[in-house]
Amino acid sequence: MRKNVLYIHTHDSGIYFQPYDIHIHTPNLDAFAKDAVCFDEAYCCSPTCSPSRASLLTGRYPHTNGMLGLGNRGFEIHDYGNHIVQRLNHEGYHTVLCGIQHEYGRYKDHQLGADKIGYQENITTSCSEYKDKDLVEWDAHNTDALCQWLKTEKKEPFFVSMGFFSTHREYPDIDMSEEELRALHLPEFLKDTMEVRKDYAGHMRSVEMFDQNFGKIIHMLKETGHYDDTLIMFTTDHGVPYPFAKCTLFDSGIHVALIMRDPKPIVKGVHIKGLVSQIDVAPTICDLLGIEKDDGYQGKSFAKVFSNLHEEMDEAVFAEINFHTSYEPARCVRTKDYKLICYYGDYEKINRSNIDNSPTKQYYMEHGMLDKEKCMLALYDLANDPLEQHNVIQEKEYQEVYQMMKQKLETWRKETGDMALPLTEDKWEKAWQVNQPACIDPKSKREEDFIQ
């Protein structure tokens, strides 16, 4: 009997879940992690939505698969035949979309996305009546739709993509006292103010709502007998939607949750400490399903982890930024102990429209972010500086490390066919909607805020 696959993914969540020693109550995900394999050092290929997801699902980096920016801003995968959905279609799987996909167009236009990507069935519920703040309710309805679908008879093995709006902004309303807000455990990289605490409380509420839905899905898998014949994977696209996290190459932007359970596991309840990239997920799924891997995959399988066999994890992981709302070309290489970040554009200030609007962003803008400049070339000693606060690129004792990391990055760029950077505007496609680098509001409709 062939395994089913259930791919569950959230939006903008980073590692902010209970299994990662984060003070957010996610009992259902925590219980699942104790029956699965939790990858503590998993990293996305890009800290922006569509490029990250496209890389995971094609096994190719954004500069290779073509998804350089957001699907809702005109960017596309060069060849949707490389999407794992189409590969599984050819292998006799019944492929199903439920909820958000971000690899084509606008995710609210879910049928268009399902058709373009190649899903055979779309059970996503209507979202036309929801405003952004209410899309967490859409998550609940999609959860119910999936649970009902799981009860139906299955003649073929299935692949289901269950996509959640949570934990994307806007957050659900909260009602917490000042005392309760002061008791919250903020992420270390954030400024500790009451505005930021209230904002983060909304994020926590969104996470908790996701966990409730996750629990319903796991319960239904067990009730229908599919828990032990389904490869279950939970992950997110990138870091949390705050300044110096999402849309940056700091760990707060690229460090992600990844928890996987192989049916009737030999290994469970373990935390893998080695580096792993989401570029490795597609070849791993192929190995776990016993199907041939795509020759174009740029990652390596870590499937042996699930058989209690020694698996050499990645020596280094790589990530990139091209477009989010504005163009901000950057690349990074991360090893266990060091990270090198290189920006390739000529705009040295913070690309503020690449930061989601929020009370936290407003606070940062009022306290110096408007004038702050990026480190265009930065080396971080992660063992001694895990929050990446001190650029040691100029320090004498790190020059050998810098040359080593620089060589790793240059070799990766060459081997994966990375483009010349920066990408000049004459090579941009007309369909791409790109903000001026100095634009502040990612939702701006003003003509002068866009590059024509």
XYZ file of C-alpha atoms in Angstrom, residues 6-322:
317
model
C -0.460 15.597 3.872
C 1.472 18.854 3.565
C 0.299 21.357 6.213
C 1.713 24.854 6.033
C 1.229 28.184 7.754
C 2.070 31.708 6.711
C 4.805 33.872 8.288
C 5.408 31.710 11.371
C 9.150 31.058 11.668
C 9.802 28.731 14.616
C 7.205 30.310 16.906
C 5.587 27.119 18.159
C 5.796 25.182 21.421
C 8.025 22.330 20.103
C 10.740 24.933 19.481
C 10.789 26.018 23.136
C 8.692 29.078 22.344
C 6.220 30.330 24.949
C 3.131 29.910 22.782
C 0.596 27.263 23.739
C 0.304 24.826 20.823
C -0.540 21.529 22.558
C -1.706 19.755 19.410
C 1.429 20.509 17.431
C 3.527 19.660 20.478
C 1.844 16.265 20.818
C 2.395 15.621 17.115
C 6.084 16.549 17.395
C 6.495 13.922 20.132
C 5.261 11.325 17.635
C 7.327 12.690 14.745
C 10.751 14.081 13.851
C 11.359 17.749 14.653
C 14.095 19.495 12.695
C 15.477 22.187 14.983
C 17.719 23.833 12.373
C 15.537 24.013 9.260
C 15.854 27.002 6.942
C 13.835 28.283 4.014
C 15.341 29.230 0.652
C 13.886 32.730 0.692
C 12.295 34.835 3.455
C 9.385 35.876 1.240
C 6.215 33.897 0.582
C 6.012 32.713 -3.040
C 9.755 32.172 -3.621
C 10.021 30.102 -0.443
C 7.052 27.883 -1.241
C 8.037 27.474 -4.883
C 11.501 26.302 -3.838
C 10.155 23.741 -1.388
C 7.686 22.356 -3.931
C 9.957 22.332 -7.007
C 13.224 21.409 -5.284
C 14.837 24.369 -7.040
C 16.060 27.722 -5.737
C 14.084 30.853 -6.738
C 16.750 31.984 -9.216
C 16.406 28.572 -10.891
C 12.637 27.999 -10.778
C 11.819 31.588 -11.797
C 9.687 32.580 -8.807
C 11.707 35.671 -7.936
C 8.851 37.510 -6.229
C 5.227 37.245 -5.146
C 2.683 35.405 -7.249
C 0.140 38.145 -6.629
C 2.611 40.659 -8.123
C 3.030 38.873 -11.444
C 5.838 36.414 -10.710
C 5.550 32.772 -11.782
C 7.431 29.491 -11.787
C 9.049 29.011 -15.206
C 7.723 25.469 -15.592
C 4.862 24.261 -13.405
C 5.687 20.750 -14.592
C 8.472 20.888 -11.995
C 5.961 21.327 -9.148
C 5.746 18.221 -6.975
C 1.976 18.133 -7.538
C 2.479 17.386 -11.226
C 5.155 14.821 -10.432
C 2.754 13.031 -8.100
C -0.041 13.246 -10.682
C 2.186 11.218 -13.008
C 2.826 8.719 -10.206
C -0.884 7.992 -9.800
C -1.590 10.215 -6.804
C -4.844 12.104 -6.393
C -3.743 15.683 -5.680
C -5.926 18.022 -3.656
C -5.715 21.693 -2.673
C -7.392 22.920 0.488
C -6.775 26.521 1.545
C -3.924 28.785 0.571
C -1.387 28.222 -2.162
C 1.079 30.992 -2.991
C 2.794 29.651 -6.100
C 0.463 31.267 -8.624
C -1.587 34.452 -8.670
C -3.596 35.630 -5.684
C -4.282 32.991 -3.078
C -7.905 34.081 -2.756
C -8.334 33.077 -6.434
C -7.764 29.505 -5.349
C -9.324 27.760 -8.348
C -7.034 29.602 -10.771
C -4.061 28.537 -8.684
C -5.243 24.943 -8.426
C -5.674 24.733 -12.204
C -2.306 26.310 -13.029
C -0.364 24.168 -10.557
C -2.181 21.006 -11.614
C -4.237 19.918 -8.611
C -6.893 17.385 -9.611
C -9.326 18.553 -6.944
C -9.874 21.803 -5.051
C -11.879 21.566 -1.830
C -11.061 25.106 -0.654
C -14.101 26.952 0.676
C -15.187 30.376 -0.540
C -13.322 33.321 0.951
C -15.017 36.165 -0.913
C -16.797 37.473 2.183
C -13.696 37.737 4.374
C -11.551 40.751 5.047
C -7.877 40.070 5.816
C -8.408 40.181 9.577
C -11.119 37.535 9.308
C -9.231 35.043 7.129
C -8.441 32.981 10.223
C -12.135 32.054 10.044
C -11.508 30.835 6.495
C -8.861 28.549 7.994
C -11.498 26.994 10.238
C -13.889 26.396 7.343
C -11.116 24.871 5.237
C -10.204 22.622 8.163
C -13.806 21.414 8.298
C -13.759 20.832 4.527
C -10.612 18.719 4.783
C -12.005 16.713 7.687
C -15.156 15.938 5.693
C -13.079 14.982 2.651
C -10.948 12.594 4.706
C -14.114 10.648 5.544
C -14.755 9.825 1.875
C -13.574 6.602 0.253
C -10.123 6.799 -1.351
C -9.316 4.683 -4.420
C -5.865 6.211 -4.977
C -3.111 7.459 -2.699
C -3.551 11.179 -2.083
C -1.426 14.282 -1.771
C -3.199 17.112 0.053
C -1.847 20.628 0.476
C -3.561 22.178 3.504
C -2.639 25.862 3.510
C -3.423 28.199 6.392
C -3.724 31.978 6.316
C -2.511 31.985 9.919
C -0.174 33.528 10.999
C -0.231 36.224 8.330
C -1.338 39.738 9.136
C -3.864 41.119 9.890
C -4.149 39.413 13.257
C -7.398 38.596 15.051
C -8.524 41.016 17.734
C -7.329 40.378 21.272
C -8.539 41.510 24.675
C -5.678 41.426 27.174
C -4.902 43.550 30.196
C -1.633 45.448 30.516
C -0.570 42.950 33.173
C -1.208 40.042 30.802
C 0.707 41.784 28.018
C 3.687 42.372 30.304
C 3.793 38.651 31.085
C 4.311 37.662 27.428
C 7.674 36.300 26.305
C 8.693 38.471 23.348
C 11.090 37.250 20.648
C 14.545 38.437 21.671
C 15.139 40.429 18.494
C 12.123 42.710 19.060
C 12.061 46.001 20.953
C 10.200 45.637 24.224
C 7.394 48.203 24.190
C 3.714 47.938 25.021
C 2.809 48.550 21.343
C 5.041 45.677 20.268
C 3.701 43.423 23.018
C 0.110 44.022 21.967
C 1.030 43.369 18.348
C 2.782 40.130 19.289
C -0.229 39.057 21.343
C -2.236 39.123 18.111
C 0.367 36.900 16.482
C 0.167 34.471 19.397
C -3.609 34.322 19.093
C -3.305 33.477 15.402
C -0.844 30.670 16.222
C -3.195 29.269 18.853
C -6.115 29.315 16.404
C -4.007 27.404 13.893
C -3.145 24.821 16.538
C -6.810 24.184 17.271
C -7.411 23.467 13.585
C -4.274 21.332 13.374
C -5.589 19.229 16.245
C -8.894 18.648 14.425
C -7.042 17.416 11.342
C -4.845 14.993 13.287
C -7.904 13.689 15.145
C -9.699 13.048 11.840
C -6.659 11.306 10.362
C -6.715 8.919 13.312
C -10.494 8.458 13.188
C -10.420 7.579 9.466
C -7.404 5.282 9.759
C -5.144 7.540 7.706
C -2.762 8.572 10.479
C -0.641 5.474 9.952
C -0.706 5.442 6.160
C 0.095 9.125 5.583
C 3.375 11.007 5.474
C 2.525 14.169 7.426
C 4.651 17.273 7.086
C 4.187 20.576 8.880
C 6.192 23.673 8.011
C 5.906 27.382 7.265
C 7.255 29.615 4.530
C 9.611 31.933 6.455
C 10.058 34.084 9.532
C 7.555 36.188 11.425
C 6.203 39.461 9.923
C 8.211 41.972 11.929
C 11.080 44.359 11.169
C 14.404 42.508 10.801
C 12.652 39.143 10.400
C 10.457 38.353 7.373
C 12.131 39.590 4.159
C 15.593 39.536 5.741
C 18.333 36.900 5.763
C 18.757 37.002 9.528
C 17.782 33.763 11.266
C 14.593 35.532 12.335
C 13.728 35.620 8.619
C 14.850 32.194 7.390
C 14.697 29.820 10.402
C 11.503 27.772 10.087
C 9.588 24.990 11.768
C 9.760 21.600 10.040
C 8.127 18.569 11.659
C 7.571 15.329 9.737
C 6.044 11.954 10.568
C 6.561 8.906 8.393
C 3.779 6.297 8.768
C 4.437 3.723 11.495
C 7.667 5.475 12.371
C 10.849 3.775 13.472
C 12.062 7.140 14.712
C 9.793 9.511 16.611
C 9.961 12.128 19.315
C 13.469 13.157 18.322
C 14.943 16.565 17.566
C 17.458 16.706 14.712
C 20.123 19.331 15.379
C 21.857 19.302 11.986
C 21.230 21.918 9.304
C 18.523 21.191 6.752
C 17.075 23.357 3.989
C 13.570 23.303 2.554
C 15.294 22.698 -0.802
C 15.841 19.161 0.565
C 12.140 18.459 1.158
C 11.075 17.440 -2.380
C 13.824 14.809 -2.829
C 13.096 13.541 0.686
C 9.394 13.104 -0.090
C 10.290 11.186 -3.259
C 12.567 8.842 -1.330
C 9.992 8.263 1.400
C 7.346 7.459 -1.237
C 9.704 5.247 -3.214
C 9.457 7.254 -6.429
C 12.225 8.492 -8.681
C 13.683 11.904 -7.883
C 13.678 14.724 -10.418
C 17.086 15.206 -12.043
C 16.709 18.948 -11.539
C 16.471 18.852 -7.749
C 19.102 21.069 -6.128
C 18.794 19.687 -2.601
C 19.562 16.298 -1.103
C 17.284 13.805 0.592
C 17.387 13.344 4.352
C 15.013 10.329 4.229
C 17.414 8.039 6.113
C 16.675 10.028 9.272
C 13.306 8.279 9.455
C 14.881 4.802 9.388
C 17.134 5.477 12.364
C 20.134 5.479 10.056
C 22.930 8.006 10.229
C 22.270 10.791 7.764
C 24.832 13.455 7.115
C 22.943 16.736 7.219
C 23.792 19.873 5.264
C 27.171 21.466 5.910
C 25.713 24.812 4.854
C 22.354 26.228 3.807
C 21.724 29.046 1.350
C 18.965 31.615 0.983
C 18.171 34.532 -1.279
C 16.044 37.637 -1.674
C 15.088 39.079 -5.028
